[in-house]
Coordinates of C-alpha atoms in Angstrom, one line a residue:
Chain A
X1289 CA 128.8 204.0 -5.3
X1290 CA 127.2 202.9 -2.2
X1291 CA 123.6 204.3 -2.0
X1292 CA 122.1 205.7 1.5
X1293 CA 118.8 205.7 3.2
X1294 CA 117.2 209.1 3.9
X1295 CA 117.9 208.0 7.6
X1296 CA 121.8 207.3 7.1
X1297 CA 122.9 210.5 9.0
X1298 CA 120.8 209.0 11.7
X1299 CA 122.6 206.2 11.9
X1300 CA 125.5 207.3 11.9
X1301 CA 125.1 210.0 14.6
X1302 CA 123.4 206.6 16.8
X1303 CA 126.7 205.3 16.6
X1304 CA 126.0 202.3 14.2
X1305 CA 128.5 200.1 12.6
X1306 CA 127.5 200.5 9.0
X1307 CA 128.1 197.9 6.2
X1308 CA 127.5 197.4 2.7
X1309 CA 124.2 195.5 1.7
X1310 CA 123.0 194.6 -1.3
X1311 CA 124.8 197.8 -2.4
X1312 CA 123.5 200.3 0.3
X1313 CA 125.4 201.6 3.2
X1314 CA 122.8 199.9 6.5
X1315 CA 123.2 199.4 10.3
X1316 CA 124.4 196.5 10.8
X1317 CA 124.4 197.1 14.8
X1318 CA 124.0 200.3 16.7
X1319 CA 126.8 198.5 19.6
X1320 CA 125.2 195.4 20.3
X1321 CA 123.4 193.0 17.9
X1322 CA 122.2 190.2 20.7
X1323 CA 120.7 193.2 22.7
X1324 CA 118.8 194.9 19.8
X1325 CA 117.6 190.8 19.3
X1326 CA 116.3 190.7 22.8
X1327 CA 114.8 194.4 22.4
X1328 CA 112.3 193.6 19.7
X1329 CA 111.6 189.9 21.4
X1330 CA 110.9 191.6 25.2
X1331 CA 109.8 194.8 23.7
X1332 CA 110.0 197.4 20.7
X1333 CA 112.8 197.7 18.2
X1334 CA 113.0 199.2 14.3
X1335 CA 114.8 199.1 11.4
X1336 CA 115.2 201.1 8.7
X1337 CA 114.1 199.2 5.6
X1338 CA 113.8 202.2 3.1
X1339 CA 116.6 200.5 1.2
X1340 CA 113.8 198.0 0.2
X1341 CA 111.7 198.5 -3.3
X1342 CA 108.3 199.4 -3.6
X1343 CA 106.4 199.5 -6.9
X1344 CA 103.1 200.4 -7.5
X1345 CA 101.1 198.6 -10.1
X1346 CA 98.4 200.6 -11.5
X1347 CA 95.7 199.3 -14.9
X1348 CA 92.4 197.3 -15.6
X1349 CA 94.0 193.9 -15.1
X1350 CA 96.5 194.1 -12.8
X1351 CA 94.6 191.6 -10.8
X1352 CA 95.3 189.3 -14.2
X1353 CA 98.6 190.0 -14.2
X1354 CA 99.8 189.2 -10.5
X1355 CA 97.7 185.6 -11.2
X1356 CA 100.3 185.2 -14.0
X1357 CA 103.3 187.1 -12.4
X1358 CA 103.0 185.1 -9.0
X1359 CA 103.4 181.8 -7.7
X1360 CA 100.5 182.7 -4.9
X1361 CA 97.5 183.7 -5.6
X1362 CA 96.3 187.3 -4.9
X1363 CA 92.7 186.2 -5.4
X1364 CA 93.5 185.0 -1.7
X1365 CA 93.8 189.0 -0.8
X1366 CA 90.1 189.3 -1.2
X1367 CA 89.5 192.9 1.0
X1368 CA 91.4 196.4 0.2
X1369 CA 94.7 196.5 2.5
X1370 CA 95.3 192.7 2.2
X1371 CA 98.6 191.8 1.8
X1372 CA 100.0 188.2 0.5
X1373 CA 103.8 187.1 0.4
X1374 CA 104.6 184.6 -2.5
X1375 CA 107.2 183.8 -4.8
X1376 CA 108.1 185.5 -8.4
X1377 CA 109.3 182.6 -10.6
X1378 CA 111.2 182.2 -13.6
X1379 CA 109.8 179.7 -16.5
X1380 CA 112.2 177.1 -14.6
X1381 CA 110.1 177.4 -11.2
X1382 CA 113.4 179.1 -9.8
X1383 CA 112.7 181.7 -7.4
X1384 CA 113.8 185.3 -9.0
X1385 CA 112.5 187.0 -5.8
X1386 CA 110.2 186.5 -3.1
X1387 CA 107.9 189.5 -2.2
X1388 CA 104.9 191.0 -0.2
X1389 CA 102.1 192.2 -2.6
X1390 CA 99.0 194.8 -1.2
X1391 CA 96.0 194.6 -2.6
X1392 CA 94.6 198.3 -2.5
X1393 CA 92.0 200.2 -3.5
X1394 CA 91.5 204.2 -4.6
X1395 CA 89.1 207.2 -5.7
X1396 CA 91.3 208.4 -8.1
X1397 CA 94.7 210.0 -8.7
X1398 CA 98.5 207.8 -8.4
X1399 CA 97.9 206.4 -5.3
X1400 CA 99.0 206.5 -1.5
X1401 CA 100.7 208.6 -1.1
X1402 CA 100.8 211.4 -3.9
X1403 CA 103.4 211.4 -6.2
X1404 CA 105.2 215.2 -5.0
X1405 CA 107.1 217.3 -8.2
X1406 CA 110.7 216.8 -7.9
X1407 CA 112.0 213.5 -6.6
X1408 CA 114.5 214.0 -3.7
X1409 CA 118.1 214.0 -4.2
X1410 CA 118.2 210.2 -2.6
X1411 CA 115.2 209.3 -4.5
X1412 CA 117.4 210.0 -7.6
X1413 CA 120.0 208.2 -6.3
X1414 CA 117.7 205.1 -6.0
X1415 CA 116.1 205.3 -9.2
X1416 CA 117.1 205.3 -12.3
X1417 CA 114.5 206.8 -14.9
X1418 CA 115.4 204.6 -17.9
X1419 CA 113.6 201.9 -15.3
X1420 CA 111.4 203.6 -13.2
X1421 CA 108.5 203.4 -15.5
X1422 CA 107.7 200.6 -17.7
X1423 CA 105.0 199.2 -19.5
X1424 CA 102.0 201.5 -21.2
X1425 CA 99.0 202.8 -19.7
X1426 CA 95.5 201.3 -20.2
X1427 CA 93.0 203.7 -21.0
X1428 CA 90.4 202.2 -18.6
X1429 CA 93.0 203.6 -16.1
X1430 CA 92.6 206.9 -16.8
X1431 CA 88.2 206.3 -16.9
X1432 CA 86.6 208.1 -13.9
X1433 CA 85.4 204.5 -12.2
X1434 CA 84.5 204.9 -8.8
X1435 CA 86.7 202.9 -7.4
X1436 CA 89.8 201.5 -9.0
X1437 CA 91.9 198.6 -7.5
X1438 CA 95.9 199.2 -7.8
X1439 CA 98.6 197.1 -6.1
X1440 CA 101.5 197.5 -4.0
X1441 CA 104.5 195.6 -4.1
X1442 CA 107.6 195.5 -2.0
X1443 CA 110.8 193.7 -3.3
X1444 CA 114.0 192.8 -2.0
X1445 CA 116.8 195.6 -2.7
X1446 CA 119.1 193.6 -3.5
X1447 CA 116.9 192.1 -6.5
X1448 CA 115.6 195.6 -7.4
X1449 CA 117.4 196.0 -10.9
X1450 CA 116.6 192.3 -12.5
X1451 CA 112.9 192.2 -10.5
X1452 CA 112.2 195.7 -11.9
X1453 CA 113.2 194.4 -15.7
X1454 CA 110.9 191.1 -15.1
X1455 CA 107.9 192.7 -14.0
X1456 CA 108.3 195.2 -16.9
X1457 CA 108.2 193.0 -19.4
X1458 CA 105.5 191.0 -18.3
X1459 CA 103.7 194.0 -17.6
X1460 CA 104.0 195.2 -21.2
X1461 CA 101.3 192.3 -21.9
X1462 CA 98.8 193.2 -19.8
X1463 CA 99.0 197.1 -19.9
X1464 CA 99.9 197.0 -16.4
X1465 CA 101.5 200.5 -15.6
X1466 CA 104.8 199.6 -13.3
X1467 CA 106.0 202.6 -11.0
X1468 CA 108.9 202.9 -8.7
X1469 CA 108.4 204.9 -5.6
X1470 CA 111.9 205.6 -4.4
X1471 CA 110.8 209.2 -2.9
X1472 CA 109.1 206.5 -0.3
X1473 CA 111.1 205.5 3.1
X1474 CA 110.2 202.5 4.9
X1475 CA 110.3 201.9 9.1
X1476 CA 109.9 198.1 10.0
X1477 CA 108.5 198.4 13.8
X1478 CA 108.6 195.3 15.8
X1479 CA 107.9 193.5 19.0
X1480 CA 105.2 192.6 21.6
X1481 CA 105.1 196.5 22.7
X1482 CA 105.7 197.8 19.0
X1483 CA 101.8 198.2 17.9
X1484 CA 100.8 200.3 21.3
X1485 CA 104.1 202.6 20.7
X1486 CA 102.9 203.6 17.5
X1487 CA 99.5 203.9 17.9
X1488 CA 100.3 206.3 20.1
X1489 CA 102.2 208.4 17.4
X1490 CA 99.1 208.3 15.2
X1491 CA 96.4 211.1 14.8
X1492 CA 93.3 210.4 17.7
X1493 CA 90.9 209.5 15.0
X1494 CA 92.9 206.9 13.1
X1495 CA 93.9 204.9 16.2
X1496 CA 91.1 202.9 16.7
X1497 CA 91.2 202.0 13.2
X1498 CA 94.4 200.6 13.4
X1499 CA 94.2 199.1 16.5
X1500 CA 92.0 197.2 14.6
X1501 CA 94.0 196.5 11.8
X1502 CA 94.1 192.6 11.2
X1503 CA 97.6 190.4 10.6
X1504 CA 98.7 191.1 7.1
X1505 CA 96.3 194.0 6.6
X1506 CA 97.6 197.8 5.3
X1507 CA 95.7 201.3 5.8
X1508 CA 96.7 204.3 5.6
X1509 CA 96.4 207.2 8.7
X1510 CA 98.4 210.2 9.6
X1511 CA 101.3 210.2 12.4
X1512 CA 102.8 212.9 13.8
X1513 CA 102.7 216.1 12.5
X1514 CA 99.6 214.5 10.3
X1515 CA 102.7 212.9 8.0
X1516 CA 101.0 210.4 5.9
X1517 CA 101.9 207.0 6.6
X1518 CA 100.7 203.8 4.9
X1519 CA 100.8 200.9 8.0
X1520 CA 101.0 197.4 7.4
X1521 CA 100.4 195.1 10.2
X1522 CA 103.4 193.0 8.4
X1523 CA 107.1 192.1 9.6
X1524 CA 110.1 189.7 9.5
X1525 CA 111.0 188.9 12.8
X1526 CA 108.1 186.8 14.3
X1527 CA 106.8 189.4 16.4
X1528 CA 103.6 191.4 15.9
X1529 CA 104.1 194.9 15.0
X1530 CA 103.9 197.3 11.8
X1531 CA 106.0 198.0 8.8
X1532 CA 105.1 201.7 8.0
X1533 CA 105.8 203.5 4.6
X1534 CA 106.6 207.1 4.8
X1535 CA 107.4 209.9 2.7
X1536 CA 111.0 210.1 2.7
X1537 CA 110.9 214.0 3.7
X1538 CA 109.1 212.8 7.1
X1539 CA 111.3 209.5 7.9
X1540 CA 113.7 211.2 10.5
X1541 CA 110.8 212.7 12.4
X1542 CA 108.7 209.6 12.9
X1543 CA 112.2 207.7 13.6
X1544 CA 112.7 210.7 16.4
X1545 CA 109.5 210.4 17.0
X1546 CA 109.4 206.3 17.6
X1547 CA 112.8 206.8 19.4
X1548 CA 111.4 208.7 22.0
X1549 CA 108.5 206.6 22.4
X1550 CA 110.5 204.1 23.3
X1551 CA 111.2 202.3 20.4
X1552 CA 115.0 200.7 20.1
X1553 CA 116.7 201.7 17.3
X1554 CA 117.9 197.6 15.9
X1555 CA 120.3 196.9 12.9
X1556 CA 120.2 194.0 10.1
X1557 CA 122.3 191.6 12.3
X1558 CA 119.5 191.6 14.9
X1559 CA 116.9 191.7 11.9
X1560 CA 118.9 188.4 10.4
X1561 CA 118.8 186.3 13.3
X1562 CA 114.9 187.5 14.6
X1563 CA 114.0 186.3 11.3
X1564 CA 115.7 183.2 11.2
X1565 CA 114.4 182.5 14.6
X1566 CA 111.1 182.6 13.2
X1567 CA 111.3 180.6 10.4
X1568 CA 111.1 182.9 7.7
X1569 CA 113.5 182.7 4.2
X1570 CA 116.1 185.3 3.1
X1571 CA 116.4 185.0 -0.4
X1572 CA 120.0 184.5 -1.9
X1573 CA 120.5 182.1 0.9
X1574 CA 118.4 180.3 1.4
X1575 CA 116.4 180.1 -2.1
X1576 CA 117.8 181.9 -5.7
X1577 CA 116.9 180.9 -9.5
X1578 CA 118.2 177.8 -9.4
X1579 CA 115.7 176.4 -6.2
X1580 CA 112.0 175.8 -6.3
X1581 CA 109.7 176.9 -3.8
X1582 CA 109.6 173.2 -2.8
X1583 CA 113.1 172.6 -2.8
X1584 CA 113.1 175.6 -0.1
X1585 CA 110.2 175.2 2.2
X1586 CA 108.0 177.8 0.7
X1587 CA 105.2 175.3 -0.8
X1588 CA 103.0 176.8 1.0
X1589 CA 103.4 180.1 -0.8
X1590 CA 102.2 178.1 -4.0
X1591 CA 98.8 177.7 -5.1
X1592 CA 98.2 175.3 -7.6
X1593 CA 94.4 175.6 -6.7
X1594 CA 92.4 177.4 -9.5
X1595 CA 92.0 180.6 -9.1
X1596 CA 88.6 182.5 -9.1
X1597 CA 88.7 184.5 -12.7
X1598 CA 89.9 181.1 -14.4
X1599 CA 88.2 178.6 -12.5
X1600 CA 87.0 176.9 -15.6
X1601 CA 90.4 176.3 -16.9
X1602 CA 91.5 174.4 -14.3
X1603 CA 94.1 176.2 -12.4
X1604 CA 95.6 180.0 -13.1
X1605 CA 99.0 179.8 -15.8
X1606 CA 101.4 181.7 -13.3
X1607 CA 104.7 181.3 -14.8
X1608 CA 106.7 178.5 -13.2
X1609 CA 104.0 176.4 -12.7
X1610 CA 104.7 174.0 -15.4
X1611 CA 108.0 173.3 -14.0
X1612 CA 107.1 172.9 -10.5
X1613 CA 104.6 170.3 -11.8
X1614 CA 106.9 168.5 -13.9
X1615 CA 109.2 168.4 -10.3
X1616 CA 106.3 167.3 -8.9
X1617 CA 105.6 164.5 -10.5
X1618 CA 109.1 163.5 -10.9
X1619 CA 110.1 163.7 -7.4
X1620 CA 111.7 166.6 -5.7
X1621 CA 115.0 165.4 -5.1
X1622 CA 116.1 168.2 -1.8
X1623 CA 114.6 170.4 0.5
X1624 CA 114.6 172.6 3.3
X1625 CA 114.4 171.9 7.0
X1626 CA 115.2 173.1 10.0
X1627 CA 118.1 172.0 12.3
X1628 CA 120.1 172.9 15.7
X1629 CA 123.1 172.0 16.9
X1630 CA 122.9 170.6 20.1
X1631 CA 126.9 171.5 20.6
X1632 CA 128.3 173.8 21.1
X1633 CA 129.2 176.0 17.7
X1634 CA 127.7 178.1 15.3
X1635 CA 126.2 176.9 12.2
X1636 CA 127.0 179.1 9.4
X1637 CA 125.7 179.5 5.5
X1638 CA 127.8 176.9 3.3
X1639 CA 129.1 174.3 6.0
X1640 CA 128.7 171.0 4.9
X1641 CA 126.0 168.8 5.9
X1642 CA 126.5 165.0 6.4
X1643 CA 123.6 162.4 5.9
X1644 CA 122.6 158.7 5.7
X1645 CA 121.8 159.3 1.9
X1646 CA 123.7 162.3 0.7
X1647 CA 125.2 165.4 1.7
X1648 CA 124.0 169.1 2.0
X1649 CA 124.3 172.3 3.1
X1650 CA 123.6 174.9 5.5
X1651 CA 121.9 177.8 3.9
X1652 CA 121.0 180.3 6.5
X1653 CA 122.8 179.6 10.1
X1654 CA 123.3 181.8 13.1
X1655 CA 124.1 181.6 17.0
X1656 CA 120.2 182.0 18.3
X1657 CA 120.2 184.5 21.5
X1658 CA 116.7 183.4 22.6
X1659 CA 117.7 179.6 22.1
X1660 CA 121.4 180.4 23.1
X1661 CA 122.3 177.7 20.7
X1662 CA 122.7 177.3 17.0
X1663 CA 120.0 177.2 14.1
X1664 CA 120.1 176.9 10.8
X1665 CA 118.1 175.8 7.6
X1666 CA 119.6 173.6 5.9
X1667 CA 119.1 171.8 2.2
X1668 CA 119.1 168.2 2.1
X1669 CA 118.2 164.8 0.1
X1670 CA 114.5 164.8 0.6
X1671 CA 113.6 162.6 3.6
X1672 CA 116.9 162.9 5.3
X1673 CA 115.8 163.2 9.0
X1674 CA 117.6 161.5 11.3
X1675 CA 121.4 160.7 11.5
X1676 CA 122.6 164.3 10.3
X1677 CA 125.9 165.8 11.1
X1678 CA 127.4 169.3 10.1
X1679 CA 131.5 169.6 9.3
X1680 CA 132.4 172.6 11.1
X1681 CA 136.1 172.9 10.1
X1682 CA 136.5 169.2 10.0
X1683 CA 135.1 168.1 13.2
X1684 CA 131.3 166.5 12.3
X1685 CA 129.0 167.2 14.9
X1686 CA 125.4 165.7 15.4
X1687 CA 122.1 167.8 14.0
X1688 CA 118.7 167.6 15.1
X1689 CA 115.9 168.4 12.6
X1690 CA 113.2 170.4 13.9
X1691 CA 109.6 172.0 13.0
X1692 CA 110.5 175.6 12.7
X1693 CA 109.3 178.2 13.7
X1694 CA 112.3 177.9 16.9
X1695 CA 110.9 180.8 18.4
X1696 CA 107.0 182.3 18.1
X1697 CA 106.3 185.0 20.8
X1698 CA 109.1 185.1 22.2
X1699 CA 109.3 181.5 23.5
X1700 CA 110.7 178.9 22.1
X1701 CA 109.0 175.9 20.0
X1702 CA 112.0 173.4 19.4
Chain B
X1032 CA 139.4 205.6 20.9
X1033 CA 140.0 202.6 23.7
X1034 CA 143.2 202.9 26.2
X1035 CA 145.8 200.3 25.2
X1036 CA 147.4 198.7 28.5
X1037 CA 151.5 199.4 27.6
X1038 CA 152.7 196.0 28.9
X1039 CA 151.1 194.4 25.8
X1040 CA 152.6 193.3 22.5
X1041 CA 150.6 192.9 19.4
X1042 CA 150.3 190.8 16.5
X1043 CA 148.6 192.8 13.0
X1044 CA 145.9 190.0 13.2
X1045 CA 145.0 191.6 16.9
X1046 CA 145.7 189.1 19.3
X1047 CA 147.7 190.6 22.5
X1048 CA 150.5 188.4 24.4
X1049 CA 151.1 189.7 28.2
X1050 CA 154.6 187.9 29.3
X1051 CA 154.0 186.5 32.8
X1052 CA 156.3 185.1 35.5
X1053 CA 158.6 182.5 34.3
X1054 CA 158.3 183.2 31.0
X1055 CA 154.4 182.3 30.6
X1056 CA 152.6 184.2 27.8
X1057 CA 149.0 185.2 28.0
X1058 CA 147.0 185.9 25.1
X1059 CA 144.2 187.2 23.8
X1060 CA 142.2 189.7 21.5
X1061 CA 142.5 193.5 21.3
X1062 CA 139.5 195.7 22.4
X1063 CA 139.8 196.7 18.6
X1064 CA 139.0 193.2 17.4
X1065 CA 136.2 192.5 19.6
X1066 CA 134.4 195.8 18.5
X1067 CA 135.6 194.9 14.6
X1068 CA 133.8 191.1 15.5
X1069 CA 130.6 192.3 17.3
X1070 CA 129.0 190.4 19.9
X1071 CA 131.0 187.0 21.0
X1072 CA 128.9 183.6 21.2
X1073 CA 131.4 181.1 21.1
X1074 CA 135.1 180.4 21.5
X1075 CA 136.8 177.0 20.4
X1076 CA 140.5 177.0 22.4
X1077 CA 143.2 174.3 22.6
X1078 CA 143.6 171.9 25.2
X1079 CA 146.5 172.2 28.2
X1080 CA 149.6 170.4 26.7
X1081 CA 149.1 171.5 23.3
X1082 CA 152.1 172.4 21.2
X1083 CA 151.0 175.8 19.3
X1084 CA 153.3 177.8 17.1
X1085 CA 153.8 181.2 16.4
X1086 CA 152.1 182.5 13.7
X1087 CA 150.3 179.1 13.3
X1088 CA 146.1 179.2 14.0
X1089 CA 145.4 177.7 17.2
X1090 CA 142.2 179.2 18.3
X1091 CA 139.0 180.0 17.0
X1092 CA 136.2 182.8 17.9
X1093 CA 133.0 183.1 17.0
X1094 CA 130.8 186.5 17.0
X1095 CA 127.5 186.9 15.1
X1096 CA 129.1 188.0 12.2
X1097 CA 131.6 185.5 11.3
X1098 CA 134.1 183.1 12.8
X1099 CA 137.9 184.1 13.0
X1100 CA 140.9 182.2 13.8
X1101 CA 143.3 183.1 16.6
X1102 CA 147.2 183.2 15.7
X1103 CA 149.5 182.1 18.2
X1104 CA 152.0 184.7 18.9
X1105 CA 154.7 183.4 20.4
X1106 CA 155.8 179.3 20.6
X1107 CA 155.2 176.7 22.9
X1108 CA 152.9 174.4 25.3
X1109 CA 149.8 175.7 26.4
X1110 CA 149.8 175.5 30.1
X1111 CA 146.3 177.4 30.7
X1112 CA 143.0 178.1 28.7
X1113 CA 140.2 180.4 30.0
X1114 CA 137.4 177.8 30.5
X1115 CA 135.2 180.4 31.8
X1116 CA 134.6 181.9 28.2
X1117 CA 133.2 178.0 27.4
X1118 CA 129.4 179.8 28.8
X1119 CA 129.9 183.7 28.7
X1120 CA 132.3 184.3 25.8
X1121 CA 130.8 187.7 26.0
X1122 CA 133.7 188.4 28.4
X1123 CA 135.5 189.3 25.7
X1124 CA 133.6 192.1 24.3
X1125 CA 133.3 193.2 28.0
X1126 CA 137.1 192.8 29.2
X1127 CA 139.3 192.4 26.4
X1128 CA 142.5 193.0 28.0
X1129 CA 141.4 191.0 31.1
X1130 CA 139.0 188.8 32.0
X1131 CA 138.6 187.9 28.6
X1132 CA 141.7 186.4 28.0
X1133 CA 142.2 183.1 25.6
X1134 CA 145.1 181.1 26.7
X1135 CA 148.5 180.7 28.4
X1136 CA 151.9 179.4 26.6
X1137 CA 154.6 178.6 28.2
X1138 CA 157.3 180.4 25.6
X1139 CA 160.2 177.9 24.1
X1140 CA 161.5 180.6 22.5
X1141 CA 161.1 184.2 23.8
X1142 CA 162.9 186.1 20.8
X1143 CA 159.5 185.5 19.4
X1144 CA 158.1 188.3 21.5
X1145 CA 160.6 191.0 19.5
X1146 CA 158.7 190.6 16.5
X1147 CA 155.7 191.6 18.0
X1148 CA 154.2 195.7 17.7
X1149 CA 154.5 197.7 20.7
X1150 CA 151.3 199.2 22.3
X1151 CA 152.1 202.5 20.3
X1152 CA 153.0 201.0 17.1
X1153 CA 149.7 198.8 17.8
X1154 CA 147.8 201.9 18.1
X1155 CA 148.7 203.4 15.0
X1156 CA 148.1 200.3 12.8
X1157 CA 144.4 200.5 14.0
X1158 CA 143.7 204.0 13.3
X1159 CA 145.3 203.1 9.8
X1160 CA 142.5 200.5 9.8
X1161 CA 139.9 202.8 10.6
X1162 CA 140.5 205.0 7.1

């Protein structure tokens, strides 16, 4: 059975055409898809995102665990509120899922926000209690420290089920107590206007504070009504702007709420192509278990540098790391880059890409409405760069490889 | 639920045919497809003096979403295309019946055209669609 948002009704009554992702019923438009695009690049747009997966990591050495559990390093997130994105791989460097992870910090209690009796009926429908907890419970935990540090990670929906089993078990090691918080919605709020529209939403004394909040940086204030939301000054489309967790009991007001404000209600088509525009991965298209971080443009999300609690061992033993050493050193034999067609066309996931020294593929490819042309990523012998060509239904026509971002701030960098 | 124009006939896979003077054939996509393909951004069409066939793929569009082929509906030579649609293929979600038309065949064998669903028949195949 399809699952829905707390905000599906919503959607609906905008009108939206709905489809099936990653086994949730989502917006895919609300009438136009190129004009929710331009809205967040000119303006404001949102998108529901509650069908994405937080979990809450809670123990004495969670900070130990991430070092092993992630491909980055969340040493790196050295103040409360700091986010990092990296990689989660598999003993064969594979990517099992990439993911955001908060760094947080807390007096006491389950964290932000409280844990309320009685999961809703869609938090039910999300979870599935055999899963929702995992791992055992440290009894430093439960010690009355002043303050303890927890973590927040969001994963991809999609990935929820075999993510949700991974980080169990590697939890189990570390005492690391894994929850689910499917009683949470999630409001992804972007574009050059997006920040002032919701500051405005937010309780007098907490907006100065989050005016202040830096890039990549979470707090929590309270919006309207004084609903508690946890901001993050994250996002996936290139603009500035917030991602904001909610209890799923206050979702439809703040959506009403950022609706009236101003803000343009945008679906995942437009959330596809912003992205893409700016450079960023979808995983399952452009990277899975079978690609490495370098094989997909996300080295830079690995850090092979030592970390600071193992210093003297010469570098942390995330898992993965042996592999993408051994690729290393052998030679990575494909990777990622960026490419438009200078035709006219679409490029589109799986057309065939033609070069001097091998073929490859497009993995993500879409008709840019800032760039009114196509861009893609697409995976190819390493060092192919010049003299590419994609077969769109038989007829080869030339690519040009490009530094991506194609589009930051709205203008375009190709 | 969009007005159908009643001096259209219809294929299933939603392209329209409009018989002109002289036995010409214009064609093009239902209002229904367009809203089924989202936003337009590019349109491949064939090329005056072509030789399409009915029921044969002989056009391609291009939304966002994905990329569809076009099925002649009737036989012939194409004696028109809409070049227009080259830079604002967005016609087509705006004027589906009109300005957004795809091409123009000049019918070898008209009988072709009795095969085709009438604007009612039409109308109740999409609601079908819709569940």
């Amino acid at each position: 059975m399809t699952k829905q948002t707390v905000l599906n009704a919503t959607h609906r009554a905008a009108g939206a055409k709905m489809v099936d992702f990653g086994g949730w019923d989502m917006p895919l438009h609300y009438g136009s898809q190129i004009e929710e695009h331009h809205a967040v690049r000119r303006d404001a747009g949102m998108f529901d995102v509650s069908h994405m997966t937080v979990v809450d990591l809670h123990g004495a050495r969670c900070r130990e665990f991430l070092g092993h559990l992630l491909a980055n390093d969340i040493g790196k997130s050295k103040k409360p509120g700091k986010a990092i994105y990296s990689c989660m791989l598999n003993e064969r460097g594979g990517v099992i899922d990439d993911l955001i992870t908060y760094y947080l910090e807390e007096d006491a209690g389950q964290g932000w926000p409280a844990r309320e009796a009685g999961a809703s009926a869609t938090a039910e429908a999300k979870a599935s209690p055999d899963i929702r907890r995992t791992g055992r419970v440290e009894s430093a935990h439960d010690s009355a420290d002043s303050k303890r540090e927890w973590f927040r990670v969001v994963v991809n929906a999609a990935t929820r089920d075999k993510d949700l089993a991974w980080i169990g078990k590697q939890a189990a090691a570390y005492g690391v107590e894994v929850t689910e918080r499917p009683e949470l919605a999630m409001i992804a709020v972007q574009g050059p206007n997006a920040r002032a529209k919701v500051l405005g939403l937010l309780h007098a004394d907490d907006r100065g504070r989050v005016d202040k909040l830096g890039k990549f940086v979470a707090t929590e204030a309270r919006g309207p009504n004084d609903m508690p939301l946890f901001i993050a000054r994250t996002g996936y489309t290139g603009e500035d702007g917030f991602e904001i967790i909610v209890p799923e009991q206050h979702a439809v007001a703040l959506w009403d709420a950022l609706a009236a404000a101003g803000v343009r209600p945008a679906g995942l088509g437009a959330r596809d192509t912003l992205r893409l525009e700016a450079g960023m991965n979808l995983y399952g298209q452009d990277m899975d278990e079978d690609i490495t971080p370098w094989e997909a443009g996300l080295g830079w999300t690995v850090a092979l540098e030592s970390a600071v609690h193992d210093r003297e061992l010469g570098g942390r033993d995330f898992i993965g790391r042996a592999a993408l050493e051994k690729q290393s050193a052998a030679g990575v034999p494909r990777e990622l880059v960026g490419v438009v067609l200078e035709d006219k066309g679409v490029l589109r996931h799986g057309q065939r890409v033609v070069t001097p020294s091998g073929d490859g593929e497009i993995l993500s490819g879409i008709f840019s409405p800032t760039l009114g042309k196509a861009i893609g990523f697409a995976r190819v012998p390493t060092g192919a760069r010049e003299g590419l060509r994609v077969d769109i239904r038989g007829r080869e026509l030339p690519l040009r490889v490009v530094k991506y971002p194609f589009v930051r701030d709205g203008k375009s960098c190709i | 639920m969009s007005d159908i124009p009643g001096d259209l006939k219809f294929q299933k896979s939603h392209e329209w045919a409009r018989v002109e003077d002289a036995g010409q054939v214009r064609v093009g996509i239902s209002d229904h497809a367009q809203e089924l393909l989202g936003d337009l951004v590019y349109v491949e069409l064939p090329k005056v003096g072509d030789k399409v066939e009915a029921g044969a793929s002989c056009a391609v569009v291009e939304s966002v979403k994905a990329a569809s082929d076009i099925y002649a509906p009737v036989s012939g030579e194409v004696v028109a295309v809409n070049g227009a649609l080259a830079d604002k293929p967005e016609t087509i979600n705006e004027d589906a019946y009109g300005d957004g038309w795809l091409f123009v065949v000049k019918a070898g064998n008209p009988d072709e055209l009795d095969a085709l669903l009438g604007p009612d028949d039409y109308a109740e195949l999409i609601e079908n669609d819709e569940h």
